Amino acid sequence: MLSRLAPKSDWDKPSPVYAFLTSPIAFAARTMYYTSLALQVKPEPAIPHSIRVICLSDTHTQIPAKVPLGDLLIHAGDMCNFGDVTELQAQIDWLKSLPHKHKVVISGNHDVYLDPRSRRTLPHANKQFGTLDWGNIHYLLHHEVTLTFPEHGGRRLKVYGAPQVPIPKAPEGPEHAFRYDRGDDAWSETVPSGVDILITHTPPRWHKDLP
């Protein structure tokens, strides 16, 4: 019976019945957690100089019709589908055109050109085509940047970005960027202390993560 209820793949969300039958305690805890979130009152900014952060990801060459205004724009990876320089530069040019004061970008597994390992899988012409013009964008690859917001009382935010993503259970080709083997520790002692915003292309373990 359970096999008929099981998700077709790791990417499909399990039904409530399957989740309850396979792990009733986790199902009950998750239900109580999301119920408590729904009952919470939306908090007001605790300080007068609040900073508005807008976060995007997985645009996959698409350009949204509208991006909310804010002080800091973050793109958390997967700007591309094929992942070559042409796709990347088109997305970078779009991000550069947006009015946000600060812009920070990391790579995703579909941004193939940005990882020297996956770049080798691109056709020769695509991996040799010039360089990328990031303009006013901070591209973070295991790096940090400290941003200052003079119009918000001179507040400063320390932002760190890392793109690594675990390989899913289903076999995947070498064209995917910044992959590491499931079970490997790719994070310990990599994030510097004092970071205000951590940008990744994968969720925290056990929270919206693959089993």
mmCIF file of N, CA, C and O in Angstrom, residues 120-189:
data_model
loop_
_atom_site.group_PDB
_atom_site.id
_atom_site.type_symbol
_atom_site.label_atom_id
_atom_site.label_comp_id
_atom_site.label_asym_id
_atom_site.label_seq_id
_atom_site.Cartn_x
_atom_site.Cartn_y
_atom_site.Cartn_z
ATOM 1 N N ARG A 120 33.882 22.372 -18.342
ATOM 2 C CA ARG A 120 34.474 21.484 -19.353
ATOM 3 C C ARG A 120 33.422 20.749 -20.175
ATOM 4 O O ARG A 120 33.725 20.235 -21.246
ATOM 5 N N THR A 121 32.177 20.669 -19.666
ATOM 6 C CA THR A 121 31.135 19.956 -20.403
ATOM 7 C C THR A 121 30.479 20.823 -21.464
ATOM 8 O O THR A 121 29.709 20.312 -22.285
ATOM 9 N N LEU A 122 30.748 22.126 -21.449
ATOM 10 C CA LEU A 122 30.171 23.014 -22.462
ATOM 11 C C LEU A 122 30.875 22.821 -23.800
ATOM 12 O O LEU A 122 32.064 22.474 -23.838
ATOM 13 N N PRO A 123 30.176 23.043 -24.911
ATOM 14 C CA PRO A 123 30.857 23.038 -26.215
ATOM 15 C C PRO A 123 32.003 24.046 -26.214
ATOM 16 O O PRO A 123 31.961 25.056 -25.505
ATOM 17 N N HIS A 124 33.018 23.790 -26.998
ATOM 18 C CA HIS A 124 34.248 24.584 -26.965
ATOM 19 C C HIS A 124 33.968 26.077 -27.119
ATOM 20 O O HIS A 124 34.504 26.900 -26.375
ATOM 21 N N ALA A 125 33.121 26.441 -28.081
ATOM 22 C CA ALA A 125 32.860 27.858 -28.333
ATOM 23 C C ALA A 125 32.219 28.529 -27.123
ATOM 24 O O ALA A 125 32.477 29.698 -26.841
ATOM 25 N N ASN A 126 31.379 27.817 -26.393
ATOM 26 C CA ASN A 126 30.671 28.408 -25.265
ATOM 27 C C ASN A 126 31.571 28.641 -24.055
ATOM 28 O O ASN A 126 31.354 29.561 -23.276
ATOM 29 N N LYS A 127 32.578 27.802 -23.878
ATOM 30 C CA LYS A 127 33.428 27.969 -22.701
ATOM 31 C C LYS A 127 34.621 28.886 -22.974
ATOM 32 O O LYS A 127 35.380 29.194 -22.068
ATOM 33 N N GLN A 128 34.772 29.343 -24.204
ATOM 34 C CA GLN A 128 35.873 30.244 -24.538
ATOM 35 C C GLN A 128 35.389 31.667 -24.822
ATOM 36 O O GLN A 128 36.182 32.534 -25.128
ATOM 37 N N PHE A 129 34.109 31.907 -24.698
ATOM 38 C CA PHE A 129 33.531 33.166 -25.164
ATOM 39 C C PHE A 129 33.708 34.274 -24.122
ATOM 40 O O PHE A 129 32.867 34.526 -23.288
ATOM 41 N N GLY A 130 34.862 34.926 -24.159
ATOM 42 C CA GLY A 130 35.069 36.139 -23.384
ATOM 43 C C GLY A 130 34.956 35.980 -21.880
ATOM 44 O O GLY A 130 35.114 34.899 -21.320
ATOM 45 N N THR A 131 34.704 37.117 -21.237
ATOM 46 C CA THR A 131 34.545 37.163 -19.786
ATOM 47 C C THR A 131 33.221 37.816 -19.444
ATOM 48 O O THR A 131 32.579 38.443 -20.287
ATOM 49 N N LEU A 132 32.839 37.691 -18.196
ATOM 50 C CA LEU A 132 31.568 38.238 -17.737
ATOM 51 C C LEU A 132 31.761 39.644 -17.181
ATOM 52 O O LEU A 132 32.730 39.918 -16.468
ATOM 53 N N ASP A 133 30.833 40.514 -17.484
ATOM 54 C CA ASP A 133 30.840 41.885 -16.961
ATOM 55 C C ASP A 133 29.803 41.978 -15.845
ATOM 56 O O ASP A 133 28.613 42.110 -16.091
ATOM 57 N N TRP A 134 30.287 41.905 -14.584
ATOM 58 C CA TRP A 134 29.383 41.924 -13.436
ATOM 59 C C TRP A 134 28.941 43.337 -13.065
ATOM 60 O O TRP A 134 27.963 43.506 -12.323
ATOM 61 N N GLY A 135 29.652 44.349 -13.548
ATOM 62 C CA GLY A 135 29.245 45.719 -13.254
ATOM 63 C C GLY A 135 29.194 45.991 -11.751
ATOM 64 O O GLY A 135 30.167 45.763 -11.022
ATOM 65 N N ASN A 136 28.040 46.447 -11.282
ATOM 66 C CA ASN A 136 27.878 46.812 -9.870
ATOM 67 C C ASN A 136 27.388 45.653 -9.001
ATOM 68 O O ASN A 136 26.925 45.865 -7.879
ATOM 69 N N ILE A 137 27.493 44.433 -9.513
ATOM 70 C CA ILE A 137 27.015 43.255 -8.776
ATOM 71 C C ILE A 137 28.180 42.611 -8.014
ATOM 72 O O ILE A 137 29.275 42.457 -8.555
ATOM 73 N N HIS A 138 27.924 42.225 -6.775
ATOM 74 C CA HIS A 138 28.895 41.455 -6.005
ATOM 75 C C HIS A 138 28.620 39.966 -6.250
ATOM 76 O O HIS A 138 27.579 39.437 -5.827
ATOM 77 N N TYR A 139 29.542 39.290 -6.953
ATOM 78 C CA TYR A 139 29.425 37.845 -7.154
ATOM 79 C C TYR A 139 30.238 37.155 -6.073
ATOM 80 O O TYR A 139 31.466 37.336 -5.989
ATOM 81 N N LEU A 140 29.573 36.359 -5.235
ATOM 82 C CA LEU A 140 30.227 35.725 -4.101
ATOM 83 C C LEU A 140 30.413 34.231 -4.356
ATOM 84 O O LEU A 140 29.442 33.509 -4.565
ATOM 85 N N LEU A 141 31.658 33.806 -4.328
ATOM 86 C CA LEU A 141 32.008 32.389 -4.468
ATOM 87 C C LEU A 141 32.893 32.035 -3.278
ATOM 88 O O LEU A 141 34.106 32.221 -3.317
ATOM 89 N N HIS A 142 32.256 31.591 -2.199
ATOM 90 C CA HIS A 142 32.965 31.339 -0.943
ATOM 91 C C HIS A 142 33.676 32.605 -0.472
ATOM 92 O O HIS A 142 34.812 32.557 0.002
ATOM 93 N N HIS A 143 32.986 33.715 -0.628
ATOM 94 C CA HIS A 143 33.526 34.994 -0.203
ATOM 95 C C HIS A 143 32.463 35.764 0.578
ATOM 96 O O HIS A 143 31.290 35.408 0.589
ATOM 97 N N GLU A 144 32.915 36.849 1.188
ATOM 98 C CA GLU A 144 32.007 37.725 1.925
ATOM 99 C C GLU A 144 32.180 39.153 1.438
ATOM 100 O O GLU A 144 33.200 39.508 0.838
ATOM 101 N N VAL A 145 31.165 39.948 1.677
ATOM 102 C CA VAL A 145 31.235 41.372 1.376
ATOM 103 C C VAL A 145 30.477 42.111 2.480
ATOM 104 O O VAL A 145 29.463 41.619 2.977
ATOM 105 N N THR A 146 30.987 43.251 2.871
ATOM 106 C CA THR A 146 30.308 44.091 3.859
ATOM 107 C C THR A 146 29.712 45.285 3.135
ATOM 108 O O THR A 146 30.435 46.046 2.468
ATOM 109 N N LEU A 147 28.419 45.443 3.245
ATOM 110 C CA LEU A 147 27.681 46.491 2.552
ATOM 111 C C LEU A 147 27.258 47.565 3.545
ATOM 112 O O LEU A 147 26.827 47.259 4.657
ATOM 113 N N THR A 148 27.348 48.809 3.126
ATOM 114 C CA THR A 148 26.976 49.936 3.969
ATOM 115 C C THR A 148 25.743 50.617 3.401
ATOM 116 O O THR A 148 25.618 50.790 2.182
ATOM 117 N N PHE A 149 24.849 51.024 4.287
ATOM 118 C CA PHE A 149 23.587 51.661 3.904
ATOM 119 C C PHE A 149 23.510 53.028 4.590
ATOM 120 O O PHE A 149 22.921 53.160 5.669
ATOM 121 N N PRO A 150 24.105 54.063 3.976
ATOM 122 C CA PRO A 150 24.139 55.390 4.615
ATOM 123 C C PRO A 150 22.748 55.953 4.900
ATOM 124 O O PRO A 150 22.546 56.630 5.909
ATOM 125 N N GLU A 151 21.797 55.656 4.009
ATOM 126 C CA GLU A 151 20.452 56.198 4.189
ATOM 127 C C GLU A 151 19.680 55.489 5.291
ATOM 128 O O GLU A 151 18.541 55.863 5.606
ATOM 129 N N HIS A 152 20.277 54.457 5.870
ATOM 130 C CA HIS A 152 19.659 53.738 6.984
ATOM 131 C C HIS A 152 20.546 53.811 8.223
ATOM 132 O O HIS A 152 20.852 52.815 8.865
ATOM 133 N N GLY A 153 20.959 55.030 8.522
ATOM 134 C CA GLY A 153 21.755 55.252 9.713
ATOM 135 C C GLY A 153 23.159 54.704 9.625
ATOM 136 O O GLY A 153 23.801 54.478 10.652
ATOM 137 N N GLY A 154 23.646 54.470 8.391
ATOM 138 C CA GLY A 154 24.980 53.925 8.231
ATOM 139 C C GLY A 154 25.107 52.461 8.625
ATOM 140 O O GLY A 154 26.214 51.965 8.884
ATOM 141 N N ARG A 155 23.988 51.755 8.655
ATOM 142 C CA ARG A 155 24.040 50.330 9.017
ATOM 143 C C ARG A 155 24.894 49.545 8.017
ATOM 144 O O ARG A 155 24.980 49.891 6.830
ATOM 145 N N ARG A 156 25.496 48.483 8.518
ATOM 146 C CA ARG A 156 26.348 47.622 7.692
ATOM 147 C C ARG A 156 25.865 46.186 7.808
ATOM 148 O O ARG A 156 25.472 45.737 8.892
ATOM 149 N N LEU A 157 25.889 45.480 6.682
ATOM 150 C CA LEU A 157 25.531 44.067 6.652
ATOM 151 C C LEU A 157 26.685 43.266 6.067
ATOM 152 O O LEU A 157 27.228 43.610 5.006
ATOM 153 N N LYS A 158 27.051 42.199 6.757
ATOM 154 C CA LYS A 158 28.084 41.292 6.272
ATOM 155 C C LYS A 158 27.399 40.109 5.606
ATOM 156 O O LYS A 158 26.627 39.385 6.244
ATOM 157 N N VAL A 159 27.673 39.924 4.312
ATOM 158 C CA VAL A 159 26.989 38.910 3.505
ATOM 159 C C VAL A 159 28.020 37.898 3.006
ATOM 160 O O VAL A 159 29.080 38.282 2.496
ATOM 161 N N TYR A 160 27.698 36.615 3.146
ATOM 162 C CA TYR A 160 28.578 35.545 2.666
ATOM 163 C C TYR A 160 27.783 34.645 1.728
ATOM 164 O O TYR A 160 26.607 34.328 1.985
ATOM 165 N N GLY A 161 28.413 34.230 0.624
ATOM 166 C CA GLY A 161 27.727 33.391 -0.351
ATOM 167 C C GLY A 161 28.522 32.157 -0.723
ATOM 168 O O GLY A 161 29.746 32.207 -0.882
ATOM 169 N N ALA A 162 27.815 31.026 -0.832
ATOM 170 C CA ALA A 162 28.443 29.761 -1.216
ATOM 171 C C ALA A 162 27.453 28.953 -2.055
ATOM 172 O O ALA A 162 26.285 28.833 -1.686
ATOM 173 N N PRO A 163 27.894 28.356 -3.176
ATOM 174 C CA PRO A 163 26.967 27.733 -4.115
ATOM 175 C C PRO A 163 26.796 26.228 -4.007
ATOM 176 O O PRO A 163 25.960 25.648 -4.702
ATOM 177 N N GLN A 164 27.610 25.527 -3.181
ATOM 178 C CA GLN A 164 27.637 24.071 -3.247
ATOM 179 C C GLN A 164 26.288 23.431 -2.921
ATOM 180 O O GLN A 164 25.565 23.888 -2.047
ATOM 181 N N VAL A 165 25.983 22.366 -3.657
ATOM 182 C CA VAL A 165 24.700 21.680 -3.554
ATOM 183 C C VAL A 165 24.953 20.168 -3.548
ATOM 184 O O VAL A 165 25.727 19.672 -4.372
ATOM 185 N N PRO A 166 24.311 19.406 -2.650
ATOM 186 C CA PRO A 166 24.529 17.955 -2.649
ATOM 187 C C PRO A 166 23.913 17.291 -3.871
ATOM 188 O O PRO A 166 22.890 17.743 -4.393
ATOM 189 N N ILE A 167 24.539 16.227 -4.330
ATOM 190 C CA ILE A 167 24.012 15.461 -5.460
ATOM 191 C C ILE A 167 22.750 14.730 -5.010
ATOM 192 O O ILE A 167 22.748 14.062 -3.970
ATOM 193 N N PRO A 168 21.640 14.840 -5.763
ATOM 194 C CA PRO A 168 20.417 14.128 -5.374
ATOM 195 C C PRO A 168 20.562 12.622 -5.572
ATOM 196 O O PRO A 168 21.537 12.149 -6.168
ATOM 197 N N LYS A 169 19.577 11.872 -5.092
ATOM 198 C CA LYS A 169 19.636 10.408 -5.207
ATOM 199 C C LYS A 169 19.656 9.961 -6.658
ATOM 200 O O LYS A 169 20.350 9.021 -7.019
ATOM 201 N N ALA A 170 18.855 10.623 -7.501
ATOM 202 C CA ALA A 170 18.822 10.257 -8.917
ATOM 203 C C ALA A 170 20.151 10.617 -9.569
ATOM 204 O O ALA A 170 20.708 11.690 -9.304
ATOM 205 N N PRO A 171 20.698 9.748 -10.421
ATOM 206 C CA PRO A 171 21.973 10.035 -11.073
ATOM 207 C C PRO A 171 21.910 11.346 -11.852
ATOM 208 O O PRO A 171 20.886 11.700 -12.425
ATOM 209 N N GLU A 172 23.020 12.059 -11.852
ATOM 210 C CA GLU A 172 23.063 13.362 -12.499
ATOM 211 C C GLU A 172 24.378 13.504 -13.234
ATOM 212 O O GLU A 172 25.410 13.018 -12.765
ATOM 213 N N GLY A 173 24.361 14.185 -14.373
ATOM 214 C CA GLY A 173 25.550 14.299 -15.185
ATOM 215 C C GLY A 173 26.538 15.317 -14.658
ATOM 216 O O GLY A 173 26.221 16.126 -13.778
ATOM 217 N N PRO A 174 27.752 15.327 -15.212
ATOM 218 C CA PRO A 174 28.805 16.246 -14.757
ATOM 219 C C PRO A 174 28.574 17.688 -15.178
ATOM 220 O O PRO A 174 29.358 18.561 -14.814
ATOM 221 N N GLU A 175 27.509 17.937 -15.947
ATOM 222 C CA GLU A 175 27.242 19.303 -16.396
ATOM 223 C C GLU A 175 26.679 20.183 -15.286
ATOM 224 O O GLU A 175 26.539 21.403 -15.455
ATOM 225 N N HIS A 176 26.329 19.601 -14.139
ATOM 226 C CA HIS A 176 25.799 20.394 -13.034
ATOM 227 C C HIS A 176 26.940 20.938 -12.180
ATOM 228 O O HIS A 176 27.877 20.220 -11.829
ATOM 229 N N ALA A 177 26.827 22.216 -11.841
ATOM 230 C CA ALA A 177 27.922 22.925 -11.185
ATOM 231 C C ALA A 177 27.873 22.796 -9.664
ATOM 232 O O ALA A 177 26.800 22.647 -9.077
ATOM 233 N N PHE A 178 29.050 22.854 -9.071
ATOM 234 C CA PHE A 178 29.228 22.970 -7.625
ATOM 235 C C PHE A 178 28.530 21.854 -6.840
ATOM 236 O O PHE A 178 27.971 22.081 -5.768
ATOM 237 N N ARG A 179 28.579 20.647 -7.361
ATOM 238 C CA ARG A 179 27.979 19.498 -6.680
ATOM 239 C C ARG A 179 28.977 18.854 -5.721
ATOM 240 O O ARG A 179 30.192 18.882 -5.955
ATOM 241 N N TYR A 180 28.460 18.269 -4.646
ATOM 242 C CA TYR A 180 29.287 17.435 -3.781
ATOM 243 C C TYR A 180 28.495 16.193 -3.397
ATOM 244 O O TYR A 180 27.256 16.189 -3.439
ATOM 245 N N ASP A 181 29.197 15.135 -3.039
ATOM 246 C CA ASP A 181 28.548 13.861 -2.745
ATOM 247 C C ASP A 181 27.669 13.971 -1.504
ATOM 248 O O ASP A 181 28.040 14.596 -0.498
ATOM 249 N N ARG A 182 26.498 13.337 -1.581
ATOM 250 C CA ARG A 182 25.604 13.291 -0.422
ATOM 251 C C ARG A 182 26.329 12.649 0.756
ATOM 252 O O ARG A 182 27.034 11.660 0.615
ATOM 253 N N GLY A 183 26.169 13.247 1.904
ATOM 254 C CA GLY A 183 26.820 12.727 3.093
ATOM 255 C C GLY A 183 28.148 13.388 3.395
ATOM 256 O O GLY A 183 28.636 13.317 4.532
ATOM 257 N N ASP A 184 28.761 14.009 2.382
ATOM 258 C CA ASP A 184 30.013 14.732 2.638
ATOM 259 C C ASP A 184 29.726 16.015 3.413
ATOM 260 O O ASP A 184 28.659 16.624 3.266
ATOM 261 N N ASP A 185 30.666 16.426 4.223
ATOM 262 C CA ASP A 185 30.545 17.670 4.977
ATOM 263 C C ASP A 185 31.197 18.781 4.165
ATOM 264 O O ASP A 185 32.416 18.914 4.146
ATOM 265 N N ALA A 186 30.370 19.552 3.492
ATOM 266 C CA ALA A 186 30.888 20.634 2.654
ATOM 267 C C ALA A 186 30.755 21.998 3.305
ATOM 268 O O ALA A 186 31.002 23.021 2.655
ATOM 269 N N TRP A 187 30.383 22.026 4.592
ATOM 270 C CA TRP A 187 30.046 23.306 5.210
ATOM 271 C C TRP A 187 30.821 23.635 6.483
ATOM 272 O O TRP A 187 31.019 24.811 6.790
ATOM 273 N N SER A 188 31.234 22.638 7.237
ATOM 274 C CA SER A 188 31.872 22.920 8.524
ATOM 275 C C SER A 188 33.082 23.838 8.352
ATOM 276 O O SER A 188 33.925 23.628 7.476
ATOM 277 N N GLU A 189 33.127 24.860 9.203
ATOM 278 C CA GLU A 189 34.242 25.810 9.247
ATOM 279 C C GLU A 189 34.461 26.533 7.913
ATOM 280 O O GLU A 189 35.583 26.932 7.585
#
